[in-house]
Coordinates of C-alpha atoms in Angstrom, one line a residue:
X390 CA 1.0 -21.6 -30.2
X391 CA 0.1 -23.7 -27.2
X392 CA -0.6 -20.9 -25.2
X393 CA -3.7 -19.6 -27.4
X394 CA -7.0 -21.1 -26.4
X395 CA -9.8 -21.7 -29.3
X396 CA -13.2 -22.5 -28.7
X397 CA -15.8 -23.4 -31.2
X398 CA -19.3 -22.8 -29.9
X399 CA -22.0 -24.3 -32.6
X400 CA -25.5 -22.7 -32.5
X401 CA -28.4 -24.4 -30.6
X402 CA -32.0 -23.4 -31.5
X403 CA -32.8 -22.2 -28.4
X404 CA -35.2 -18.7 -27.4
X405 CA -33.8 -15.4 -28.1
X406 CA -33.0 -13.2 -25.3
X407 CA -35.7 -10.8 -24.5
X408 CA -34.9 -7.4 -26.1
X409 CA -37.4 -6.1 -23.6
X410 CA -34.7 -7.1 -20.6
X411 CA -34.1 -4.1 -18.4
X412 CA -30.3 -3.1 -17.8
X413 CA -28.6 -4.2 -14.6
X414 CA -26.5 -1.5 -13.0
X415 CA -25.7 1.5 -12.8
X416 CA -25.4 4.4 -15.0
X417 CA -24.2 7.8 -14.0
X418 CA -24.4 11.2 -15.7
X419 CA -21.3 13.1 -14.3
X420 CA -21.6 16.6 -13.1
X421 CA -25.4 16.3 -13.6
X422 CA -27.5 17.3 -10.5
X423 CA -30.7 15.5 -11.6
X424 CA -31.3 12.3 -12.4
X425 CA -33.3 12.0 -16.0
X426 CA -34.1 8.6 -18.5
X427 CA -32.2 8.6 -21.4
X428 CA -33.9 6.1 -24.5
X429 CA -35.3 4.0 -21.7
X430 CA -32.6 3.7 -19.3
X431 CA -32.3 5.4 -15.6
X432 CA -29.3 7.8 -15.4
X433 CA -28.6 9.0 -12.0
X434 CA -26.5 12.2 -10.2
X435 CA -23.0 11.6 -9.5
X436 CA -22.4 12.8 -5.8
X437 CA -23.7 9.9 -4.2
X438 CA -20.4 8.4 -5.9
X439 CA -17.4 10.8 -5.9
X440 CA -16.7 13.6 -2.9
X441 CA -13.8 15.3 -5.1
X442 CA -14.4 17.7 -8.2
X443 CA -16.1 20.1 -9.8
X444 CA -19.2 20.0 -12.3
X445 CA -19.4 21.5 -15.2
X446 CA -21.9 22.7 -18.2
X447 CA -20.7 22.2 -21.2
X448 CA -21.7 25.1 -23.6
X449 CA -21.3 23.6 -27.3
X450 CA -24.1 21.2 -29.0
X451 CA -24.2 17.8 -27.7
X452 CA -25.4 14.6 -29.3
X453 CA -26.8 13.3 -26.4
X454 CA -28.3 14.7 -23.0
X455 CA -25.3 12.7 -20.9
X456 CA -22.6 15.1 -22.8
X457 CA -23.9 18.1 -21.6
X458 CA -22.1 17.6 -18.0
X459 CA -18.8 16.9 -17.0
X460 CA -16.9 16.2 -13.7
X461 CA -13.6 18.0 -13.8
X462 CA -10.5 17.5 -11.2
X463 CA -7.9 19.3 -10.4
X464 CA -4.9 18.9 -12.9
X465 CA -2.3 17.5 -10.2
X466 CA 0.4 15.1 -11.6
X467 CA -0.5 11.4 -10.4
X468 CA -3.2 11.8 -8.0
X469 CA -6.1 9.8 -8.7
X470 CA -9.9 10.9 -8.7
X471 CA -12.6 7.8 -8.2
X472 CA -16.0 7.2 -8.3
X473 CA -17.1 4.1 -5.9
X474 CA -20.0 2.6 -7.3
X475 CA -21.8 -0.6 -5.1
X476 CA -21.6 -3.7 -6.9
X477 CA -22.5 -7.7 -6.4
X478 CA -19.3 -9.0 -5.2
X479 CA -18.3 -11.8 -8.2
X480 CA -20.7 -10.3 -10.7
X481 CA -18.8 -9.6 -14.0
X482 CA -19.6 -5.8 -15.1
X483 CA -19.5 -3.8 -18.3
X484 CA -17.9 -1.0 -17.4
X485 CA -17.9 2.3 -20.0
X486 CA -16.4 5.4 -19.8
X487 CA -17.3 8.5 -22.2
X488 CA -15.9 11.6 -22.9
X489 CA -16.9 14.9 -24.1
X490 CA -14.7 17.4 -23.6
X491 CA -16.9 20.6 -25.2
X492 CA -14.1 22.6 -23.6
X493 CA -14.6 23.1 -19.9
X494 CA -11.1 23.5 -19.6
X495 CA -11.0 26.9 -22.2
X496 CA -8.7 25.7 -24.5
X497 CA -9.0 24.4 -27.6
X498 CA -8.3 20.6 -27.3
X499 CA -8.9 17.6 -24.7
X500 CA -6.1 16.6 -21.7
X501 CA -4.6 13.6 -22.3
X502 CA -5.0 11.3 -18.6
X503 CA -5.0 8.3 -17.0
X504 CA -7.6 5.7 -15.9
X505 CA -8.0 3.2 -13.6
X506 CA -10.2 0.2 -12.6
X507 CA -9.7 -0.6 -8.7
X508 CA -6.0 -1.2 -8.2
X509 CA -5.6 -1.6 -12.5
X510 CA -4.5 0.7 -14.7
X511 CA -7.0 0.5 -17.3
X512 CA -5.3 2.9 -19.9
X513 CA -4.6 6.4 -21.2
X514 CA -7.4 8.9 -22.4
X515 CA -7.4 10.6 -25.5
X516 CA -9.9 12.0 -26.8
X517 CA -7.9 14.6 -29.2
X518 CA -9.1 12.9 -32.4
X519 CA -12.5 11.9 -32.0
X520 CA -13.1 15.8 -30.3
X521 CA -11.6 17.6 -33.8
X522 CA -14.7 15.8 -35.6
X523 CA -17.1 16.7 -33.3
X524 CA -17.3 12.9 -31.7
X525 CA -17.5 12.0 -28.2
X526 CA -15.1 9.1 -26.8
X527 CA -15.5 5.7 -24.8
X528 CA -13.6 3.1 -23.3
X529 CA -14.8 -0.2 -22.5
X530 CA -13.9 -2.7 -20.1
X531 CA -15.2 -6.3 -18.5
X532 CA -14.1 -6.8 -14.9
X533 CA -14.9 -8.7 -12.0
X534 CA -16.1 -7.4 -8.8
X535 CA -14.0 -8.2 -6.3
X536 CA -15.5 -6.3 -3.1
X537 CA -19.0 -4.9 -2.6
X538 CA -17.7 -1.7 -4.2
X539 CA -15.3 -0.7 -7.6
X540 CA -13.7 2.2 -8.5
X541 CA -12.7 3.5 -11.9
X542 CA -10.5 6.9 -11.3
X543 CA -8.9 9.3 -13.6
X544 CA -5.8 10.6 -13.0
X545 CA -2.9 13.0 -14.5
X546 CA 0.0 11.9 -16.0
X547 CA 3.1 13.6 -17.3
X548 CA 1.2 14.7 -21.0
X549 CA -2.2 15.9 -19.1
X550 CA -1.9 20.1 -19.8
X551 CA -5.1 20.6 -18.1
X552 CA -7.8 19.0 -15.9
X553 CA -9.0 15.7 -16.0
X554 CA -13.1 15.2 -17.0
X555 CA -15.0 13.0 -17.0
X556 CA -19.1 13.0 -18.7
X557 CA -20.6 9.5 -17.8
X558 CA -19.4 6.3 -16.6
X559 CA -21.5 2.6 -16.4
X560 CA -21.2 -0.4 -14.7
X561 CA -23.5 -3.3 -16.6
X562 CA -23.6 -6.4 -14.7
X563 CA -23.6 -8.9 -17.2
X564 CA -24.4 -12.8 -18.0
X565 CA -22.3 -15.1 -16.2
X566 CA -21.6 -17.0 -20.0
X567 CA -20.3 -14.0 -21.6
X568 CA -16.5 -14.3 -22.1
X569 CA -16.0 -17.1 -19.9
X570 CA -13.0 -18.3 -20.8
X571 CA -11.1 -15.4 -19.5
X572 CA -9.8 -15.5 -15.7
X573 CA -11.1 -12.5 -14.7
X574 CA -9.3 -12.9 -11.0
X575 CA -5.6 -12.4 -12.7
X576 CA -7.1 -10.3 -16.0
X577 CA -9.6 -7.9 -17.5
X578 CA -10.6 -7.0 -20.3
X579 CA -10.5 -3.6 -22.4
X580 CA -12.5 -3.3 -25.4
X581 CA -10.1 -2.8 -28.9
X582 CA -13.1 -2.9 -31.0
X583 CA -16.9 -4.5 -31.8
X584 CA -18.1 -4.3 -34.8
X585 CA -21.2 -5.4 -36.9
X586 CA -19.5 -6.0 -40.1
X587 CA -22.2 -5.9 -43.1
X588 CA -24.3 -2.9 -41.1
X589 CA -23.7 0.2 -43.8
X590 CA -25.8 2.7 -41.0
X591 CA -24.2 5.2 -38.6
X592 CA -25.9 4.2 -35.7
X593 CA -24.4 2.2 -33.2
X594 CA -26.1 -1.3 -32.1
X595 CA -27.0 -1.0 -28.6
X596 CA -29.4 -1.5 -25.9
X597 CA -32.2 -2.9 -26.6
X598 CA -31.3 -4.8 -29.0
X599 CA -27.4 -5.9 -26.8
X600 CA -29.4 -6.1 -23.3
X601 CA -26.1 -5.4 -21.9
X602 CA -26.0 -2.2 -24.1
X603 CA -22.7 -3.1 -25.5
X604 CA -22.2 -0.8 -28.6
X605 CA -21.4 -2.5 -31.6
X606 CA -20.3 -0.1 -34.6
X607 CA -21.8 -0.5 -38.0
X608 CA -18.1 -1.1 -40.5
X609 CA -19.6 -2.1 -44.0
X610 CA -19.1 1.7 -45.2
X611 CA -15.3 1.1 -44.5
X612 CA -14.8 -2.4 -46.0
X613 CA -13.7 -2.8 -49.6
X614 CA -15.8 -5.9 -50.2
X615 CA -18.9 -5.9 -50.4
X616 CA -22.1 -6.6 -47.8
X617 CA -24.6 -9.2 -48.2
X618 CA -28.0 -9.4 -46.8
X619 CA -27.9 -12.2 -43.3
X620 CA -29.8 -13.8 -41.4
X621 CA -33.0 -12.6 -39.5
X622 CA -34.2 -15.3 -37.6
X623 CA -30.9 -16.6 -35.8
X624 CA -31.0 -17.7 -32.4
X625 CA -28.7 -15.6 -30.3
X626 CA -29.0 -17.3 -27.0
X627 CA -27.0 -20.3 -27.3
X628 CA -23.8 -17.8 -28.4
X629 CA -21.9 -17.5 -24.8
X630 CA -21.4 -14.0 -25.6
X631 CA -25.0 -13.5 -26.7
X632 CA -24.4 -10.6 -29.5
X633 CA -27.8 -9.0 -30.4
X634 CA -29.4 -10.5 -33.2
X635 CA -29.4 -7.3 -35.3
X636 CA -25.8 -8.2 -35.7
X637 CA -26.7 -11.1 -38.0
X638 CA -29.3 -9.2 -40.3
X639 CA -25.8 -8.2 -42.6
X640 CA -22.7 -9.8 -43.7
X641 CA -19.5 -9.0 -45.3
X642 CA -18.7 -11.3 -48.0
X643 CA -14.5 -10.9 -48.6
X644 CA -11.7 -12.8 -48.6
X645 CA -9.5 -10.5 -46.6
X646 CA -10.3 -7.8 -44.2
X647 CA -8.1 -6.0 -42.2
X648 CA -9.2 -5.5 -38.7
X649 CA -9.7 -3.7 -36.2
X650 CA -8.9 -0.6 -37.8
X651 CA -6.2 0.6 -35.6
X652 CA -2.7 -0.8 -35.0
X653 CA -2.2 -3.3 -32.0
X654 CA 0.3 -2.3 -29.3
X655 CA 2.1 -5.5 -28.3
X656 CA 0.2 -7.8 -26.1
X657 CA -2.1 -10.4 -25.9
X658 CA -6.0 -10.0 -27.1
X659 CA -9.2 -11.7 -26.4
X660 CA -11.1 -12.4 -30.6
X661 CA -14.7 -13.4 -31.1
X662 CA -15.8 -13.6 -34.5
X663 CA -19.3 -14.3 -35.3
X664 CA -20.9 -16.3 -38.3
X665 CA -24.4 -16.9 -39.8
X666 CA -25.3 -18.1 -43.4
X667 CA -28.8 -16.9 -45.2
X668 CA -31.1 -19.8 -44.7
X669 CA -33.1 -18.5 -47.6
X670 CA -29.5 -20.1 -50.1
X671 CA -30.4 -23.6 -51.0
X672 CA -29.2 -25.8 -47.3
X673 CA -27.4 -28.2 -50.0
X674 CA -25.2 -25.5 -50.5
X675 CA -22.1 -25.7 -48.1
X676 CA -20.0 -22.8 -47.1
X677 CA -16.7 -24.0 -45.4
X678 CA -13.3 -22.2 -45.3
X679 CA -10.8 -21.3 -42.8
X680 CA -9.9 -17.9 -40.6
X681 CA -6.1 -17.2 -40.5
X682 CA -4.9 -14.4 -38.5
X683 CA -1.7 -12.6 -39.4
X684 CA -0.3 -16.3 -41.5
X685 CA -1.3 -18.2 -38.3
X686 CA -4.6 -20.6 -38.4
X687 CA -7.2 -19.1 -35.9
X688 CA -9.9 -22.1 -37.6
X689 CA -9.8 -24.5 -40.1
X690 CA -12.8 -25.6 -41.7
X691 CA -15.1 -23.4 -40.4
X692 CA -19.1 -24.9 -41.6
X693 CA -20.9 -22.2 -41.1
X694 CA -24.7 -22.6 -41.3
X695 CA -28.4 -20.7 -40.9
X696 CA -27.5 -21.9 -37.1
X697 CA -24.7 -20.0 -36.9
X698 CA -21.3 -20.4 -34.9
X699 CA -18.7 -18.3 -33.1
X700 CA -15.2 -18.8 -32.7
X701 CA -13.0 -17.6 -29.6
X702 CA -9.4 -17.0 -28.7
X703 CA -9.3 -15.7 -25.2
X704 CA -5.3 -15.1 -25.5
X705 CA -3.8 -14.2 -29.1
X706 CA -0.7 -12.5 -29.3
X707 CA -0.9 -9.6 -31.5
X708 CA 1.4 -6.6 -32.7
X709 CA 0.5 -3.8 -35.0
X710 CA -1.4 -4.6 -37.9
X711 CA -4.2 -7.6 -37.8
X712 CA -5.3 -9.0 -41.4
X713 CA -8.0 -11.5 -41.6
X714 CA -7.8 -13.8 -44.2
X715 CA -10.5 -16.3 -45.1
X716 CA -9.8 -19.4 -47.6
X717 CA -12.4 -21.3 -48.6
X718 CA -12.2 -25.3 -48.5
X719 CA -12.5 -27.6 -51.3
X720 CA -15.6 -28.3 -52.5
X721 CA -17.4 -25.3 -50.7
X722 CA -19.9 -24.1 -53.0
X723 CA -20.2 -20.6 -51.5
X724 CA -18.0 -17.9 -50.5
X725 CA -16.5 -16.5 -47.0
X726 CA -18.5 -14.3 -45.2
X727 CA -18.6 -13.2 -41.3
X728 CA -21.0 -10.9 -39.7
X729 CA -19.7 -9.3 -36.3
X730 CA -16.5 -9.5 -34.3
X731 CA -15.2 -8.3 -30.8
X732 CA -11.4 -7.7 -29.7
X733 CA -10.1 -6.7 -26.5
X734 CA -6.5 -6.5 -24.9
X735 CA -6.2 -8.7 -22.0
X736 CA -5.1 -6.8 -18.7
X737 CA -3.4 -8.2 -16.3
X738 CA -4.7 -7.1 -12.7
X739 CA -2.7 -4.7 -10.7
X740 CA -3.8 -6.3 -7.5
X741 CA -5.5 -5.0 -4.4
X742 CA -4.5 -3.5 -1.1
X743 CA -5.5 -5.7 2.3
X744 CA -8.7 -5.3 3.0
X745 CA -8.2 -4.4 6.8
X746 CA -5.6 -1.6 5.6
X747 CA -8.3 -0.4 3.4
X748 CA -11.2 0.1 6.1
X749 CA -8.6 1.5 8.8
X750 CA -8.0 4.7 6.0
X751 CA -11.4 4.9 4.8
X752 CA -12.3 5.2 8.8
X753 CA -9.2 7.6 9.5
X754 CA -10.7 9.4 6.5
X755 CA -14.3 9.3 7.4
X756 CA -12.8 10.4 11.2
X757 CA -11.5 13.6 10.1
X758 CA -11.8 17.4 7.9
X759 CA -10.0 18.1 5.6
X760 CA -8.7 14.9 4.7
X761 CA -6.3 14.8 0.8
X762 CA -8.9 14.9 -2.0
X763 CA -7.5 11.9 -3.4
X764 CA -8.3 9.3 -0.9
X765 CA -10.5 7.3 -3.1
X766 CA -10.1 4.3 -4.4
X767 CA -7.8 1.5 -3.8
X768 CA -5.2 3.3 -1.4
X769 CA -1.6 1.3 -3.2
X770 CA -2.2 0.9 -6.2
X771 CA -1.4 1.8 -9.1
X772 CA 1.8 1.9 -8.1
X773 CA 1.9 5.7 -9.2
X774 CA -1.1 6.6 -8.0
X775 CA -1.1 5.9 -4.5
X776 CA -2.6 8.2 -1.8
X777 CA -1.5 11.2 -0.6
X778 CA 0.6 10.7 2.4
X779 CA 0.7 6.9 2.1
X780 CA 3.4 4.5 1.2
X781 CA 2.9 1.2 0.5
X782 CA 5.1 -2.2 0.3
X783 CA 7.3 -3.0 -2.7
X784 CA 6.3 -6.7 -2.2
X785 CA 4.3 -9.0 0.5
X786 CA 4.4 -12.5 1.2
X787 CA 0.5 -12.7 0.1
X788 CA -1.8 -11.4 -2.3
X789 CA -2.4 -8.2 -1.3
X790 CA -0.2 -4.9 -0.4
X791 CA 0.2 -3.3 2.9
X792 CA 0.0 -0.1 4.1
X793 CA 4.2 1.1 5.6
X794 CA 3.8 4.6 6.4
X795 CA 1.3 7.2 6.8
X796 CA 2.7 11.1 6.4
X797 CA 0.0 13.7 6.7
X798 CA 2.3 16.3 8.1
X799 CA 1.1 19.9 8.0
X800 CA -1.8 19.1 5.8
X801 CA -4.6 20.8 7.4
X802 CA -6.4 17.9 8.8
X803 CA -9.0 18.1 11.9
X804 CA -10.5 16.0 14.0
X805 CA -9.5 12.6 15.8
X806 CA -7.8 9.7 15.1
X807 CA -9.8 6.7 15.0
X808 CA -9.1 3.5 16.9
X809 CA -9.4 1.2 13.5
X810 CA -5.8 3.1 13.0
X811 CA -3.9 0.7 14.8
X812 CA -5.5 -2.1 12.6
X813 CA -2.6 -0.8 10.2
X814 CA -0.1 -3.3 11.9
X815 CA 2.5 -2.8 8.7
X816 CA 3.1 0.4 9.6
X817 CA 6.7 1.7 10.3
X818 CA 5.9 5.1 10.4
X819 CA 3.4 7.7 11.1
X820 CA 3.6 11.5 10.7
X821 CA 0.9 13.5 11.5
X822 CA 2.6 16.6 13.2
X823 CA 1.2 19.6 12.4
X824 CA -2.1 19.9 11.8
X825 CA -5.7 20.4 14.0
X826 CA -5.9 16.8 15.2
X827 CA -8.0 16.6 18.8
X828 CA -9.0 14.2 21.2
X829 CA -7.4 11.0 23.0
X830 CA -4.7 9.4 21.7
X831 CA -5.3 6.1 20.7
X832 CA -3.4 2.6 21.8
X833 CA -1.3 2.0 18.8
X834 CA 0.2 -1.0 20.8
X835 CA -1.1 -3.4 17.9
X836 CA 1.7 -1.8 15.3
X837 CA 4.3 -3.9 16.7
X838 CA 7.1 -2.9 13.7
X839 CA 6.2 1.0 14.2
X840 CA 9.4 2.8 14.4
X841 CA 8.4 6.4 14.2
X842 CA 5.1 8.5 15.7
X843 CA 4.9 11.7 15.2
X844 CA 1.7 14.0 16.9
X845 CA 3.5 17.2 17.2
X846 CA 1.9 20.7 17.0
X847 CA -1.7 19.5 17.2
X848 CA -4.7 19.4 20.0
X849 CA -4.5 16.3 21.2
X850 CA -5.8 16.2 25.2
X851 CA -5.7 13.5 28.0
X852 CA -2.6 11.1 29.3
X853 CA -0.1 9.8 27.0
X854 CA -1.4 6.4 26.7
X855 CA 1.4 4.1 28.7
X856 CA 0.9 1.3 25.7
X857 CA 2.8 3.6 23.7
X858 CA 6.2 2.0 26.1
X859 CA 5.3 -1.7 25.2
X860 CA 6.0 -1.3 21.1
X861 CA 9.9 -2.4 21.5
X862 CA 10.4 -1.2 17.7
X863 CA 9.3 2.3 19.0
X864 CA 12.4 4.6 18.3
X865 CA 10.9 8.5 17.8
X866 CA 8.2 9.7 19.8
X867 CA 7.3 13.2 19.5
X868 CA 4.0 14.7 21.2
X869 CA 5.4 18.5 22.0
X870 CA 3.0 21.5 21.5
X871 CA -0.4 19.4 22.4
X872 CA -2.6 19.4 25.3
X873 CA -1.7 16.7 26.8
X874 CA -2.0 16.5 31.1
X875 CA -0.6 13.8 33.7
X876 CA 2.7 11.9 34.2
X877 CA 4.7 10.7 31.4
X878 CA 4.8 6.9 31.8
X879 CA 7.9 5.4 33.0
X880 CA 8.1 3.0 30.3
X881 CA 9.1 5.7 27.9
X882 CA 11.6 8.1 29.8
X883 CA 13.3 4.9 31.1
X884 CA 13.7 3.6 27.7
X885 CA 17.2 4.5 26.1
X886 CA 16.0 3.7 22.7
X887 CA 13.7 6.4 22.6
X888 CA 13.9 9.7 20.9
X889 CA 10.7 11.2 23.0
X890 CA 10.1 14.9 23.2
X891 CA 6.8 16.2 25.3
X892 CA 7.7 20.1 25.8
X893 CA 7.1 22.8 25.1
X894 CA 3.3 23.0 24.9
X895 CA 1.8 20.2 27.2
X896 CA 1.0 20.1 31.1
X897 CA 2.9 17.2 31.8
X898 CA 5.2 15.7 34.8
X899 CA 7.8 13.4 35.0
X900 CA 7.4 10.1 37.1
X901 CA 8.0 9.6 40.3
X902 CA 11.5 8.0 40.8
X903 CA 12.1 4.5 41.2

């Protein structure tokens, strides 16, 4: 097991963490058209965030005032949707999803659909089960930002019957200690299960008593042991993930527990389990045992103490089933008991596309009317869910994934073509033939492997730029049923290379003879 990492954080008695801490981030009521405060937190409108969809009122009863909206998108098989929310570039975020489907769609159950974080895909949404009983659904997540913006998108796959929805989505910047160990620049995390162990309630634990409004679900009515009153007056703040203190006011006292209460698909998980005994037992009193996961020692000779103590594994290999079993030591004069616990799959990070790439489409978008509803979001990835009309490379010889080819053809699109395109310099091919495009043609002299332009049956006016003859990979240029006026440099009707066609359409002449 040398590739599992434990850490064993022991207690200080340091100051709590102020319940009264205000949220960091932001928290967005999809569909809504108003923003409104929701048990003391600031929900805002969506449009500010998203430019595709539609919103919608849902008509059954709702538990909460963010369920009454959704945002639904068109149900059209591995295109992406995303909102881009503004975000501290490094910051580590809480990001949730939720899900109420209250049957925008008219039929009787959820679509099953994608989601993504940024170039990740995050997971699939179902909501089916949780819907029959009247529940809503969330995901949960812990990434870092890696731009000044992240996206989380929805998407269909091959099992989505009708459109995607979406009814609320946070981002949560949260403390720089909480699960450190993890590298979020090669992984993320997405939430399995956190639960309060002893807590018998049907509430969740959230904000304010988790400043980061994490929700941690009460599980003593689902336990076959039996729960035992905690520990009030623990110091929270010297736990690195800082669980609210509310967690520690119960306990489960067993010597086996099977958890989380789903099965695992295969794959590495991120464990925090969290420990506090009464300081109202005698302190002479020791209670000691050890945590074994699945037959495999997680901890050994775990003290655990009125301080309390947390123990970590940031990369555990699980599959299926996960039992918990807890053997006291020698000599311990009291039972096991443990109070909360979190679980996550690790993610491994899909990647980004180049930076530059990503500006030079965001401008050609921003350029034009009409542009494909799904250019949002990270423009390659995933893999599947690339943009319309764009192509992107199988490998690179960096970190990031460039932008090969760019086919718009016949897709409605006004407007001109920016200059930040030729900062696409990966480019092999562009077709754009076909649509309302206008203005000057741009130098595209900077895409020195571009093999193929096409700028057929639009409006574009002016010369043909003579730049256009000095990209020696150039090998189909086609500009016929435009506006364009003046000579046709010589650099392209001398070059034998060249498939160019400039008629019909155009007011053109040849050059003058050599």
């Amino acid at each position: 097991m040398s590739s599992i990492f434990l850490l064993f954080v022991s207690i200080l008695s340091l100051l709590s963490v102020s319940s009264a801490q205000s949220i960091r981030g932001t928290l967005i009521n999809c569909g809504a058209v108003v923003g409104s405060i929701i048990n003391g937190s600031t929900w805002v409108p969506d449009a500010e965030y998203i430019w595709s969809g539609t919103p919608k009122i849902v008509t059954t009863a709702v538990t909460s005032p963010i369920l009454s909206t959704v945002r639904s998108f068109p149900n059209s098989l591995h295109q992406k949707f995303c909102y881009v929310v503004p975000v501290f570039r490094g910051g580590k975020y809480m990001v949730r999803t939720t899900y109420f489907y209250g049957g925008v769609n008219d039929r009787n159950s959820p679509p099953v659909f994608d989601q993504m974080v940024d170039g990740t895909f995050w997971g699939v949404v179902n909501t089916t089960d949780d819907y029959a009983l009247g529940w809503s659904s969330y995901y949960e997540g812990v990434f870092l930002a890696q731009g000044k913006t992240m996206s989380v998108c929805v998407g269909s796959n091959t099992y989505t019957e009708s459109d995607p929805f979406i009814s609320a989505l946070e981002f949560v910047l949260l403390g720089d200690s909480l699960y450190n160990s993890t590298d979020f620049g090669k992984h993320g995390l997405s939430l399995v299960a956190r639960h309060s162990f002893g807590d018998n309630g049907t509430d969740n634990i959230g904000y304010p008593d988790d400043p980061f409004d994490r929700f941690w679900e009460p599980l003593g009515d689902r336990a076959t042991a039996h729960t035992v009153a905690g520990n009030k007056n623990v110091s929270v703040s010297g736990f690195w993930n800082l669980p609210p203190q509310k967690v520690f006011e119960t306990a489960l006292a067993t010597m086996e527990l099977i958890w989380p209460p789903v099965l695992l698909t295969r794959s590495r998980y991120y464990i925090a389990l969290y420990f506090a005994d009464n300081p109202d037992l005698s302190p002479e009193a020791s209670r000691v045992f050890d945590v074994i996961i699945n037959g495999v020692a997680y901890c050994k000779n775990l003290n655990v103490t009125s301080e309390g103590v947390a123990v970590f594994a940031n990369s555990w290999p699980l599959d299926g089933a996960m039992k918990i079993t807890f053997n006291p030591a020698a000599g311990s004069i009291r039972g096991p008991l443990i109070n909360g616990g979190e679980i996550f799959q690790v993610l491994d990070l899909g990647g980004r596309t180049l930076t530059r790439d990503v500006i030079a489409l965001e401008k050609l978008r921003n350029s034009t009317q009409n542009p494909p509803p799904d250019w949002n979001g990270d423009p390659c990835l995933p893999r599947q869910y690339s943009w319309t009309g764009v192509t992107c490379s199988e490998s690179t010889d960096g970190p990031r994934i460039r932008v090969v080819s760019l086919n718009l053809t016949n897709m409605g699109i006004a407007g001109s073509l920016p200059h930040d395109i030729s900062r696409l310099t990966a480019l092999t091919g562009i077709w754009l033939g076909n649509n309302s495009l206008s203005g000057l043609i741009p130098d595209f002299s900077s895409l020195g492997r571009l093999q193929t332009l096409h700028l057929e049956d639009n409006n574009f006016s002016g010369e043909i730029p003579s730049s256009l003859g000095n990209i020696q990979s150039l090998r189909e240029l086609f500009l016929q049923n435009n506006n364009l006026t003046g000579q046709i440099p010589s650099n392209l009707t001398t070059n034998p290379g060249l498939n160019l066609k400039t008629s019909p359409g155009n007011h053109l002449s040849s050059p003058p003879p050599s």
